[in-house]
Coordinates of C-alpha atoms and ligand atoms in Angstrom, one line a residue:
M17 CA 0.0 0.0 0.0
V18 CA 1.4 3.4 -1.0
D19 CA 2.1 5.8 1.8
L20 CA 0.5 9.2 1.0
V21 CA 0.7 10.8 4.5
N22 CA 3.4 13.3 3.6
K23 CA 2.6 16.4 1.6
M24 CA 3.1 16.4 -2.1
I25 CA 6.0 18.6 -3.4
R26 CA 7.0 19.3 -7.0
L27 CA 10.5 20.3 -8.0
T28 CA 12.1 21.1 -11.3
G29 CA 15.6 20.3 -12.5
N30 CA 17.4 19.5 -15.7
S31 CA 16.4 16.3 -17.5
I32 CA 19.4 14.1 -18.2
N33 CA 17.4 11.5 -19.9
N34 CA 13.7 11.1 -20.9
G35 CA 11.3 8.6 -19.4
L36 CA 9.3 8.1 -16.3
F37 CA 10.1 6.1 -13.2
I38 CA 8.2 5.7 -9.9
G39 CA 10.2 4.4 -6.9
R40 CA 11.3 5.0 -3.3
A41 CA 14.0 7.5 -2.4
L42 CA 17.4 6.4 -1.1
H43 CA 20.1 8.9 -0.3
I44 CA 23.6 7.7 -1.1
E45 CA 26.2 9.1 1.1
V46 CA 29.6 9.7 -0.5
H47 CA 32.5 8.7 1.6
E48 CA 34.7 11.6 2.6
H49 CA 38.3 10.4 3.1
S50 CA 39.8 11.5 6.4
I51 CA 43.5 11.6 5.6
E52 CA 46.5 12.1 8.0
R53 CA 48.5 15.1 6.9
N54 CA 51.7 14.5 8.9
S55 CA 55.0 14.3 7.0
I56 CA 56.7 11.0 6.2
F57 CA 60.4 10.3 6.8
P58 CA 62.7 10.7 3.8
E59 CA 63.5 7.0 4.0
D60 CA 59.8 6.2 3.4
V61 CA 59.6 8.1 0.1
D62 CA 60.1 5.0 -2.1
K63 CA 57.6 3.0 -0.1
E64 CA 54.9 5.7 -0.6
I65 CA 55.7 5.9 -4.3
S66 CA 55.3 2.2 -4.6
R67 CA 52.0 2.4 -2.7
F68 CA 50.9 4.9 -5.3
L69 CA 52.0 2.6 -8.1
D70 CA 50.2 -0.4 -6.4
A71 CA 47.0 1.7 -6.2
I72 CA 47.2 2.6 -9.9
A73 CA 47.5 -1.2 -10.7
V74 CA 44.5 -2.0 -8.5
V75 CA 42.3 0.7 -10.1
D76 CA 43.4 -0.4 -13.5
T77 CA 42.3 -3.9 -12.6
E78 CA 39.0 -2.6 -11.3
I79 CA 38.4 -0.8 -14.6
S80 CA 39.1 -4.0 -16.5
Y81 CA 36.7 -5.8 -14.2
D82 CA 34.0 -3.2 -14.8
I83 CA 34.6 -3.6 -18.5
N84 CA 34.4 -7.3 -18.5
N85 CA 31.7 -7.9 -16.0
T86 CA 29.2 -5.1 -16.4
R87 CA 26.0 -5.6 -18.2
I88 CA 26.5 -2.4 -20.1
S89 CA 27.7 -2.9 -23.7
D90 CA 31.2 -2.3 -25.1
R91 CA 30.1 1.0 -26.6
D92 CA 29.3 2.4 -23.1
L93 CA 32.3 1.0 -21.4
D94 CA 34.8 3.0 -23.4
I95 CA 33.8 6.0 -21.3
I96 CA 34.8 4.2 -18.2
A97 CA 37.9 2.9 -20.0
S98 CA 38.9 6.5 -20.8
H99 CA 39.7 6.9 -17.1
R100 CA 42.7 4.8 -17.9
D101 CA 44.1 7.8 -19.8
I102 CA 44.0 9.8 -16.5
L103 CA 45.3 6.9 -14.4
H104 CA 48.3 6.5 -16.6
D105 CA 49.0 10.1 -17.4
P106 CA 52.8 10.5 -17.0
E107 CA 52.4 14.2 -16.0
L108 CA 50.0 13.3 -13.2
F109 CA 52.3 10.5 -12.0
S110 CA 55.2 13.0 -11.9
M111 CA 53.1 15.6 -10.0
V112 CA 52.1 13.1 -7.3
S113 CA 55.6 11.4 -7.0
T114 CA 57.3 14.9 -6.8
A115 CA 54.9 15.9 -4.0
I116 CA 55.8 12.7 -2.1
R117 CA 59.5 13.1 -2.7
E118 CA 59.8 16.9 -2.2
K119 CA 57.1 17.7 0.3
L120 CA 57.4 14.4 2.1
Q121 CA 53.7 13.8 1.8
H122 CA 51.9 10.5 2.2
A123 CA 50.7 9.0 -1.1
T124 CA 47.1 9.7 0.0
V125 CA 47.8 13.4 0.7
A126 CA 49.8 13.8 -2.5
I127 CA 47.0 12.2 -4.5
Q128 CA 44.3 14.3 -2.8
D129 CA 46.2 17.6 -3.2
C130 CA 47.2 17.0 -6.9
F131 CA 43.7 15.8 -8.0
T132 CA 42.0 18.6 -6.1
A133 CA 44.3 21.2 -7.8
I134 CA 43.5 19.8 -11.2
V135 CA 39.8 19.6 -10.5
E136 CA 39.8 23.2 -9.2
K137 CA 41.7 24.4 -12.3
F138 CA 39.1 22.8 -14.6
E139 CA 36.2 24.1 -12.5
A140 CA 37.6 27.7 -12.4
L141 CA 37.4 27.8 -16.2
S142 CA 33.6 27.6 -15.9
V143 CA 33.3 26.0 -19.3
E144 CA 31.1 23.0 -19.4
S145 CA 33.6 20.8 -21.3
F146 CA 36.1 21.4 -18.5
A147 CA 33.5 20.7 -15.8
L148 CA 33.3 17.2 -17.5
R149 CA 37.0 16.8 -17.1
A150 CA 36.8 17.8 -13.5
A151 CA 34.2 15.1 -12.8
D152 CA 36.4 12.5 -14.5
Y153 CA 39.5 13.5 -12.4
R154 CA 37.4 13.5 -9.3
D155 CA 36.2 10.0 -10.1
V156 CA 39.7 8.6 -10.7
G157 CA 41.2 10.4 -7.7
T158 CA 38.4 8.9 -5.5
R159 CA 39.1 5.4 -6.8
L160 CA 42.8 5.8 -5.9
L161 CA 42.1 7.1 -2.4
N162 CA 39.5 4.3 -1.9
T163 CA 42.2 1.8 -2.7
L164 CA 44.8 3.3 -0.5
T165 CA 42.4 3.8 2.5
G166 CA 40.8 0.4 2.1
F167 CA 37.4 1.9 1.5
S168 CA 35.1 0.0 -0.9
E169 CA 32.5 2.3 -2.6
T170 CA 29.8 -0.4 -2.8
L171 CA 26.2 0.5 -3.1
P172 CA 24.1 -0.1 0.0
E173 CA 22.3 -3.4 0.1
S174 CA 19.0 -1.7 0.5
L175 CA 19.4 -0.3 -3.0
G176 CA 17.0 -2.5 -5.0
S177 CA 15.5 -1.9 -8.4
D178 CA 12.4 -0.3 -6.9
K179 CA 14.6 2.6 -5.5
V180 CA 15.6 6.0 -6.8
P181 CA 19.1 6.7 -5.5
I182 CA 20.0 10.3 -4.8
F183 CA 23.5 11.6 -5.2
A184 CA 25.3 14.9 -4.7
E185 CA 27.1 14.3 -8.1
M186 CA 27.3 11.4 -10.4
T187 CA 30.4 9.8 -11.8
P188 CA 30.6 7.5 -14.9
S189 CA 31.8 4.6 -12.8
M190 CA 28.7 5.0 -10.5
V191 CA 26.4 5.0 -13.5
G192 CA 28.0 1.7 -14.6
R193 CA 27.4 0.3 -11.1
L194 CA 23.7 1.5 -11.1
A195 CA 23.2 -0.2 -14.5
N196 CA 24.6 -3.4 -13.0
A197 CA 22.3 -3.2 -10.1
K198 CA 19.4 -2.7 -12.6
I199 CA 18.4 0.7 -11.2
G200 CA 15.9 2.5 -13.4
A201 CA 16.4 6.1 -12.3
Y202 CA 18.6 8.4 -10.2
L203 CA 18.7 12.1 -9.1
S204 CA 21.7 14.2 -8.6
S205 CA 22.1 17.6 -7.0
K206 CA 24.7 18.7 -9.5
G207 CA 25.3 17.7 -13.1
S208 CA 25.2 18.7 -16.7
Y209 CA 23.6 17.3 -19.8
N210 CA 26.8 16.7 -21.6
S211 CA 28.9 15.1 -18.8
H212 CA 30.3 11.7 -19.4
A213 CA 28.0 10.4 -16.6
S214 CA 25.0 11.9 -18.4
I215 CA 26.1 10.5 -21.8
L216 CA 26.4 7.0 -20.2
T217 CA 23.0 7.5 -18.5
R218 CA 21.3 8.1 -21.8
A219 CA 23.2 5.2 -23.5
L220 CA 22.0 2.9 -20.7
G221 CA 18.5 4.2 -20.7
L222 CA 18.4 5.3 -17.0
V223 CA 15.9 8.1 -16.3
A224 CA 17.6 10.9 -14.5
I225 CA 17.3 14.5 -13.4
A226 CA 20.1 16.7 -12.2
N227 CA 20.3 20.2 -10.7
I228 CA 17.3 20.0 -8.5
G229 CA 19.2 21.5 -5.6
N230 CA 20.0 19.8 -2.3
L231 CA 17.4 17.2 -1.7
K232 CA 18.6 16.3 1.8
D233 CA 16.1 18.5 3.6
V234 CA 13.2 17.8 1.2
V235 CA 13.3 14.1 0.6
Q236 CA 13.4 11.4 3.3
N237 CA 14.6 7.9 2.6
D238 CA 11.6 5.8 1.4
D239 CA 9.6 8.8 0.3
L240 CA 7.6 7.9 -2.9
L241 CA 9.1 9.7 -5.9
I242 CA 7.9 10.2 -9.4
V243 CA 10.9 11.0 -11.7
D244 CA 9.5 12.6 -14.8
G245 CA 12.5 12.8 -17.1
D246 CA 10.3 14.0 -20.0
E247 CA 9.6 17.2 -18.2
G248 CA 12.6 17.4 -15.8
K249 CA 10.2 17.2 -12.9
L250 CA 10.4 15.4 -9.5
I251 CA 7.2 14.8 -7.6
I252 CA 7.8 13.9 -3.9
N253 CA 5.0 12.0 -2.1
P254 CA 2.4 12.4 -4.9
D255 CA -1.3 12.5 -4.0
E256 CA -3.5 9.7 -5.2
E257 CA -4.7 11.5 -8.3
T258 CA -1.2 12.4 -9.4
L259 CA 0.1 8.9 -8.8
D260 CA -2.7 7.4 -10.8
Y261 CA -2.0 9.8 -13.6
Y262 CA 1.7 8.8 -13.7
V263 CA 1.1 5.1 -13.3
Q264 CA -1.1 5.2 -16.4
K265 CA 1.5 7.3 -18.2
V266 CA 4.2 4.8 -17.4
Q267 CA 2.0 2.0 -18.9
V268 CA 1.2 4.1 -22.0
E269 CA 5.0 4.9 -22.5
E270 CA 5.8 1.2 -22.3
L271 CA 3.2 0.3 -24.8
L272 CA 4.4 3.0 -27.1
R273 CA 8.0 1.9 -26.8
Q274 CA 7.0 -1.7 -27.7
R275 CA 4.9 -0.5 -30.6
L276 CA 7.6 1.8 -32.0
E277 CA 10.3 -1.0 -31.8
K278 CA 8.1 -3.1 -34.1
L279 CA 8.8 -0.4 -36.8
K280 CA 12.4 -1.6 -37.1
A281 CA 11.5 -4.0 -40.0
S282 CA 9.4 -1.5 -41.9
A283 CA 10.6 1.0 -44.5
S284 CA 10.8 4.7 -43.9
L285 CA 8.2 5.6 -46.5
T286 CA 5.5 8.2 -46.3
S287 CA 1.9 6.8 -46.5
D288 CA 2.0 7.4 -50.2
G289 CA 5.3 5.6 -50.8
Q290 CA 7.9 8.4 -50.9
K291 CA 11.3 7.3 -49.4
I292 CA 12.6 9.4 -46.6
T293 CA 16.2 8.6 -45.8
L294 CA 16.6 8.3 -42.0
Y295 CA 20.1 8.6 -40.7
A296 CA 21.2 8.6 -37.1
N297 CA 23.4 11.2 -35.4
I298 CA 26.3 9.8 -33.3
G299 CA 28.3 11.5 -30.6
I300 CA 30.6 8.9 -29.2
P301 CA 31.7 5.6 -30.9
E302 CA 30.2 3.8 -28.0
E303 CA 26.8 4.5 -29.4
L304 CA 27.5 2.5 -32.5
E305 CA 26.1 -0.8 -31.3
G306 CA 22.8 0.8 -30.5
I307 CA 22.7 2.5 -33.9
T308 CA 23.4 -0.7 -35.8
N309 CA 20.3 -2.1 -34.0
L310 CA 18.1 0.6 -35.4
G311 CA 18.4 -0.6 -39.0
C312 CA 18.8 3.0 -40.1
D313 CA 20.0 4.3 -43.5
G314 CA 23.4 5.2 -42.2
I315 CA 25.1 7.9 -40.0
G316 CA 24.2 11.4 -41.1
L317 CA 26.4 13.2 -38.5
F318 CA 29.3 11.9 -36.4
R319 CA 30.3 14.7 -34.1
T320 CA 34.0 13.8 -34.0
E321 CA 34.9 16.5 -31.4
F322 CA 33.3 14.2 -28.8
L323 CA 36.3 12.0 -29.3
Y324 CA 38.2 14.6 -27.4
L325 CA 35.7 14.7 -24.6
S326 CA 36.9 11.5 -23.0
R327 CA 40.6 12.3 -23.0
Q328 CA 43.2 15.0 -22.5
T329 CA 44.7 15.2 -25.9
L330 CA 43.4 14.9 -29.4
P331 CA 43.5 11.3 -30.6
S332 CA 46.4 10.3 -32.9
E333 CA 45.9 9.5 -36.6
D334 CA 46.0 5.8 -35.8
E335 CA 43.5 6.0 -33.0
Q336 CA 41.1 8.0 -35.1
Y337 CA 41.6 5.6 -38.0
E338 CA 40.6 2.7 -35.9
I339 CA 37.5 4.4 -34.7
Y340 CA 36.4 5.6 -38.2
R341 CA 37.3 2.2 -39.7
L342 CA 35.2 0.3 -37.2
M343 CA 32.3 2.6 -37.9
A344 CA 32.6 2.3 -41.6
E345 CA 32.8 -1.5 -41.4
R346 CA 29.9 -1.9 -39.1
M347 CA 27.6 0.5 -41.1
A348 CA 28.6 -0.6 -44.6
P349 CA 27.1 -0.4 -47.1
T350 CA 25.2 2.6 -45.6
P351 CA 27.2 5.8 -45.3
V352 CA 29.0 7.2 -42.3
T353 CA 29.2 11.0 -42.5
I354 CA 32.2 12.1 -40.5
R355 CA 32.1 15.7 -39.6
T356 CA 35.6 17.1 -39.0
F357 CA 36.2 18.5 -35.5
D358 CA 33.8 21.3 -34.6
L359 CA 36.1 22.6 -31.9
G360 CA 35.8 26.0 -30.4
G361 CA 32.6 27.8 -29.3
D362 CA 31.4 26.1 -26.2
K363 CA 33.0 22.9 -27.4
L364 CA 36.2 21.6 -26.0
A365 CA 38.8 24.2 -27.0
P366 CA 41.9 22.1 -26.4
L367 CA 43.8 23.3 -23.4
G368 CA 46.7 25.5 -24.4
L369 CA 45.8 25.8 -28.0
E370 CA 43.6 28.9 -28.0
G371 CA 43.6 31.8 -25.7
A372 CA 40.2 32.7 -24.3
E373 CA 38.1 34.4 -26.9
E374 CA 35.6 37.2 -26.1
N375 CA 33.0 35.8 -28.5
P376 CA 33.8 32.1 -28.9
Y377 CA 30.8 31.4 -31.0
L378 CA 31.9 34.0 -33.5
G379 CA 35.5 33.1 -33.1
N380 CA 37.9 30.3 -34.1
R381 CA 35.2 27.6 -34.3
G382 CA 34.5 24.6 -36.6
I383 CA 36.3 24.7 -39.9
R384 CA 38.1 28.0 -38.9
F385 CA 39.7 26.1 -36.1
S386 CA 40.8 23.3 -38.4
L387 CA 42.1 25.7 -41.0
A388 CA 44.1 27.5 -38.3
H389 CA 45.5 24.2 -37.0
H390 CA 46.7 22.4 -40.1
D391 CA 48.4 19.7 -38.1
I392 CA 45.1 18.7 -36.4
F393 CA 43.1 18.9 -39.6
H394 CA 45.7 17.1 -41.6
T395 CA 45.8 14.2 -39.1
Q396 CA 42.1 13.9 -39.0
L397 CA 41.7 14.0 -42.8
R398 CA 44.3 11.3 -43.2
A399 CA 42.6 9.1 -40.7
I400 CA 39.2 9.5 -42.4
L401 CA 40.7 8.9 -45.8
R402 CA 42.4 5.7 -44.6
A403 CA 39.1 4.5 -43.1
S404 CA 37.3 5.2 -46.4
A405 CA 38.9 2.1 -47.8
H406 CA 36.7 0.0 -45.5
G407 CA 33.2 1.3 -46.1
N408 CA 31.0 4.1 -47.3
V409 CA 32.6 7.1 -45.6
R410 CA 31.7 10.8 -46.3
I411 CA 33.4 13.9 -45.0
M412 CA 31.5 17.0 -43.8
F413 CA 32.9 20.3 -42.8
P414 CA 31.2 22.3 -40.0
M415 CA 30.6 26.1 -39.8
I416 CA 31.3 26.8 -43.5
I417 CA 30.5 30.4 -44.4
D418 CA 30.7 30.2 -48.2
V419 CA 32.2 28.3 -51.1
E420 CA 35.7 29.8 -50.7
D421 CA 35.7 28.4 -47.1
F422 CA 34.7 25.0 -48.5
N423 CA 37.3 25.2 -51.2
E424 CA 40.1 26.1 -48.7
A425 CA 39.2 23.0 -46.7
K426 CA 39.0 20.9 -49.9
H427 CA 42.5 22.1 -50.9
I428 CA 44.0 20.6 -47.7
F429 CA 41.9 17.5 -48.3
N430 CA 43.3 17.2 -51.8
H431 CA 46.8 17.5 -50.4
C432 CA 46.1 14.6 -47.9
Q433 CA 44.9 12.5 -50.8
E434 CA 48.1 13.1 -52.8
E435 CA 50.2 12.4 -49.7
L436 CA 48.5 9.0 -49.1
Y437 CA 48.6 8.2 -52.7
S438 CA 52.4 8.7 -52.9
E439 CA 52.8 6.6 -49.7
G440 CA 50.9 3.8 -51.4
V441 CA 48.1 3.9 -48.7
S442 CA 44.7 2.8 -50.0
F443 CA 41.6 5.1 -49.7
N444 CA 38.4 5.8 -51.6
S445 CA 39.5 8.4 -54.2
S446 CA 35.8 9.3 -54.9
I447 CA 34.9 10.0 -51.3
E448 CA 32.1 12.6 -51.0
L449 CA 32.7 16.0 -49.4
G450 CA 29.9 18.0 -47.9
A451 CA 29.3 21.2 -46.1
M452 CA 27.0 22.0 -43.1
I453 CA 24.6 24.8 -43.7
E454 CA 24.5 26.3 -40.2
I455 CA 25.4 29.9 -40.8
P456 CA 23.0 32.3 -42.6
S457 CA 25.6 33.2 -45.2
A458 CA 26.0 29.6 -46.2
A459 CA 22.2 29.3 -46.7
L460 CA 22.1 32.5 -48.7
E461 CA 24.9 31.2 -50.9
A462 CA 23.5 27.7 -51.0
D463 CA 23.5 27.8 -54.8
S464 CA 27.3 27.9 -55.1
L465 CA 27.7 25.4 -52.2
A466 CA 25.2 23.0 -53.7
K467 CA 27.2 23.2 -56.9
A468 CA 30.6 22.6 -55.3
C469 CA 29.6 20.0 -52.7
D470 CA 28.7 16.4 -53.0
F471 CA 26.1 16.8 -50.3
L472 CA 24.8 19.4 -47.8
S473 CA 23.4 19.1 -44.3
I474 CA 21.4 21.8 -42.4
G475 CA 22.6 22.2 -38.8
T476 CA 19.5 23.9 -37.5
N477 CA 20.9 24.3 -34.0
D478 CA 23.5 26.8 -35.1
L479 CA 21.4 28.1 -38.0
V480 CA 18.8 29.3 -35.4
Q481 CA 21.5 30.7 -33.1
Y482 CA 23.2 32.7 -35.9
T483 CA 20.0 33.8 -37.7
L484 CA 18.3 35.1 -34.6
A485 CA 21.5 36.1 -32.7
V486 CA 20.5 34.0 -29.7
D487 CA 23.0 32.0 -27.7
R488 CA 21.7 28.4 -28.0
N489 CA 23.0 27.6 -24.4
N490 CA 21.8 30.7 -22.6
D491 CA 18.5 30.2 -20.7
N492 CA 18.0 33.9 -20.3
V493 CA 17.3 34.3 -24.0
S494 CA 15.8 31.0 -24.7
R495 CA 12.4 32.6 -25.6
Y496 CA 14.1 34.1 -28.6
Y497 CA 15.4 30.7 -29.8
I498 CA 12.5 30.0 -32.1
Q499 CA 13.4 27.1 -34.4
H500 CA 10.4 27.7 -36.6
H501 CA 10.9 31.4 -37.0
P502 CA 10.0 32.5 -40.5
A503 CA 13.5 33.8 -41.0
V504 CA 14.9 30.4 -40.2
L505 CA 12.4 28.6 -42.4
S506 CA 13.1 31.0 -45.2
L507 CA 16.8 30.0 -45.1
I508 CA 15.9 26.3 -44.9
R509 CA 13.6 26.7 -48.0
Q510 CA 16.3 28.5 -49.9
T511 CA 18.8 25.7 -49.2
I512 CA 16.2 23.1 -50.2
L513 CA 15.7 24.9 -53.5
S514 CA 19.4 25.2 -54.2
A515 CA 20.0 21.6 -53.4
A516 CA 17.2 20.5 -55.7
K517 CA 18.4 22.8 -58.5
F518 CA 21.9 21.0 -58.5
K519 CA 20.5 17.6 -57.5
T520 CA 22.7 17.7 -54.4
P521 CA 21.6 15.4 -51.6
L522 CA 20.5 17.5 -48.6
S523 CA 19.7 16.4 -45.1
V524 CA 18.8 18.1 -41.9
C525 CA 20.9 17.0 -38.9
G526 CA 20.1 19.6 -36.2
E527 CA 17.7 18.9 -33.3
M528 CA 14.7 20.0 -35.5
A529 CA 15.1 16.7 -37.3
S530 CA 14.5 14.8 -34.1
L531 CA 11.6 16.8 -32.7
P532 CA 8.3 15.2 -33.5
H533 CA 6.3 18.4 -34.2
Y534 CA 8.9 19.6 -36.7
I535 CA 9.0 16.4 -38.8
P536 CA 5.8 17.1 -41.0
L537 CA 7.0 20.7 -41.4
L538 CA 10.4 19.7 -42.7
L539 CA 9.0 17.0 -45.0
G540 CA 6.4 19.4 -46.3
L541 CA 9.1 22.0 -47.0
G542 CA 10.8 19.4 -49.2
V543 CA 13.4 17.7 -46.9
R544 CA 13.9 14.1 -47.9
E545 CA 16.7 13.1 -45.5
L546 CA 16.8 13.5 -41.8
S547 CA 19.6 12.6 -39.4
V548 CA 18.1 12.0 -36.0
N549 CA 19.0 11.4 -32.4
P550 CA 19.0 7.6 -32.0
S551 CA 16.6 7.7 -29.0
N552 CA 14.0 9.4 -31.2
Y553 CA 14.6 7.3 -34.3
F554 CA 11.5 5.1 -34.2
T555 CA 9.2 8.1 -33.2
V556 CA 10.5 10.0 -36.3
K557 CA 10.0 6.9 -38.4
A558 CA 6.4 6.5 -37.2
I559 CA 5.7 10.2 -38.1
V560 CA 7.2 9.8 -41.5
Q561 CA 4.9 6.9 -42.2
K562 CA 1.9 9.1 -41.4
C563 CA 2.9 11.9 -43.8
D564 CA 1.2 12.0 -47.2
H565 CA 0.6 14.1 -50.3
E566 CA -2.0 16.3 -48.6
L567 CA 0.8 17.5 -46.3
F568 CA 2.9 18.5 -49.2
Q569 CA 0.0 20.3 -50.9
L570 CA -0.9 22.1 -47.7
L571 CA 2.6 23.4 -47.3
S572 CA 3.1 24.3 -50.9
R573 CA 0.1 26.7 -50.5
F574 CA 1.2 28.1 -47.1
D575 CA 2.4 31.7 -46.9
F576 CA 5.7 31.5 -44.9
S577 CA 6.2 35.3 -45.0
G578 CA 3.7 35.6 -42.1
S579 CA 4.3 35.8 -38.4
V580 CA 5.7 33.3 -35.8
Q581 CA 2.1 32.9 -34.6
D582 CA 0.9 31.9 -38.1
I583 CA 3.5 29.3 -38.2
E584 CA 2.7 28.1 -34.8
E585 CA -0.9 27.7 -35.8
L586 CA 0.2 25.6 -38.8
I587 CA 2.4 23.4 -36.7
Y588 CA 0.3 23.0 -33.5
K589 CA -3.1 22.9 -35.2
D590 CA -3.0 21.9 -38.9
L591 CA -0.1 19.5 -38.7
K592 CA -0.8 18.1 -35.3
H593 CA -2.5 14.9 -36.5
Y594 CA 0.7 13.9 -38.3
Y595 CA 3.0 13.9 -35.3
Q596 CA 0.5 12.6 -32.7
I597 CA 1.4 8.9 -32.5
Ligands
PEP624 C1 23.8 22.0 -35.6 O1 24.3 23.1 -35.4 O2 22.6 21.9 -35.9 C2 24.6 20.8 -35.6 C3 24.1 19.6 -36.0 O3 25.8 20.9 -35.1 P1 26.1 21.0 -33.5 O4 24.8 20.8 -32.8 O5 27.1 19.9 -33.2 O6 26.7 22.3 -33.4
MG625 MG1 26.5 23.2 -35.4

């Protein structure tokens, strides 16, 4: 019998993954290491350094154990495995051992101080990508300290699959443990959507909400919780009516999920038989297995800069080659569209390569960054070209402003081809080159780009940001971030017309292509290729299958020069029956 004595409370946070889960709260206490700070004797220095080395070996074995024994798939485990890079970082080893030797610190103190210094350095940069690094370092540092202090970070026995564990902050290794324990949802006081822990959470299908403040005073162990990941809402001790509503919603979602999965075998055709190509977007190679299970038409966007996310340095040519080759082989004969690094902006400016920029979104971002760092660009292009011998690989350049920009990138690409040719290395000499249309100038010059490129892809996320001059990550101005704004749609239409004129394949790979209410609009405007977020893949397919010639007729008559309200009326009224599934 459900306990409804306590008062119902609703809180809002940031959804880390969609879905609904109903369960009982369980606060998870994180162990704070109490460490003796007295000095060691000089003759004990070697002993402390070898304790540090032993701890590294133990944590390395733990990581191997997690990799081999966890129920999460290989694709997800690479994130945990990336902690090995930190564990075996020679600079970090030298920092800790120097502190032991010169400051006569215990290994535990040296580890705690060095990791804290690195974590604080990353956090002080207040850039999300560095906050991710901070969390990774904290995770590895804690593991080392746990080993040295004999503390085992096991989950409490009372944590069953009916529970919703509550953490101050999540780590990737903890997400792995939760997955093993078959936990369906968790809450964390801190966290960001793009952290490794969050990426793993989505890959594993756990429902999660972060940033809902300190729950210690509000939630008691065993309180009944509704975790609404769709809305980023937490309901504590729901009343009977609310609980009934969510119990039904959980059942409906499960039925919908089962129904959508049945669409795997069916073709992505509109109800009157037009083929709509459905690609998947991929962020980290670990998602590959899930994507191969979708039965999609290929990968329309591989955000390669995410490769940098799980490590401290950019991957070498051979490392990149292995990743791209694996993807090409697994997806063949369907295409894998590899977007060259879109570094800069809010994304992962490599430490030490760029000074801080006042306007990073208008700065050395995307293709500009690659053109300014020939060595990085050259390494990546060589790796992609080598992988092209193993499947259907395409190359796409981000943040192209015009055809000259594209040609400059192509020039370097040609040079890489010549180089590989003279080295006798095999590659696909007719590999396709494409440009992203995500800056208004590129859309306005879509004719010349459509003529010069083998394919185009509209990145609506940035196209909206740059057309409406609204920072895509700034909540204060989110009301101006109107993806269906007539100015944005006009640029999309112009690009569609240019692509059609030169028979250049065109896809949409920004978030609009994954949002149900925009699918009929995009198809009605003439888009025939969508590259979608894997978790929305079957929903998008179901909507495609409902679209028909009436939709195309309706949109061909529609006056897009009207107001935002006119377009909203179209989307939320006239087109609603297409995306309601
Ligand atoms: C886009 O801008 O729409 C896009 C797909 O690129 P990203 O979101 O990686 O900037
Ligand atoms: Mg973009």
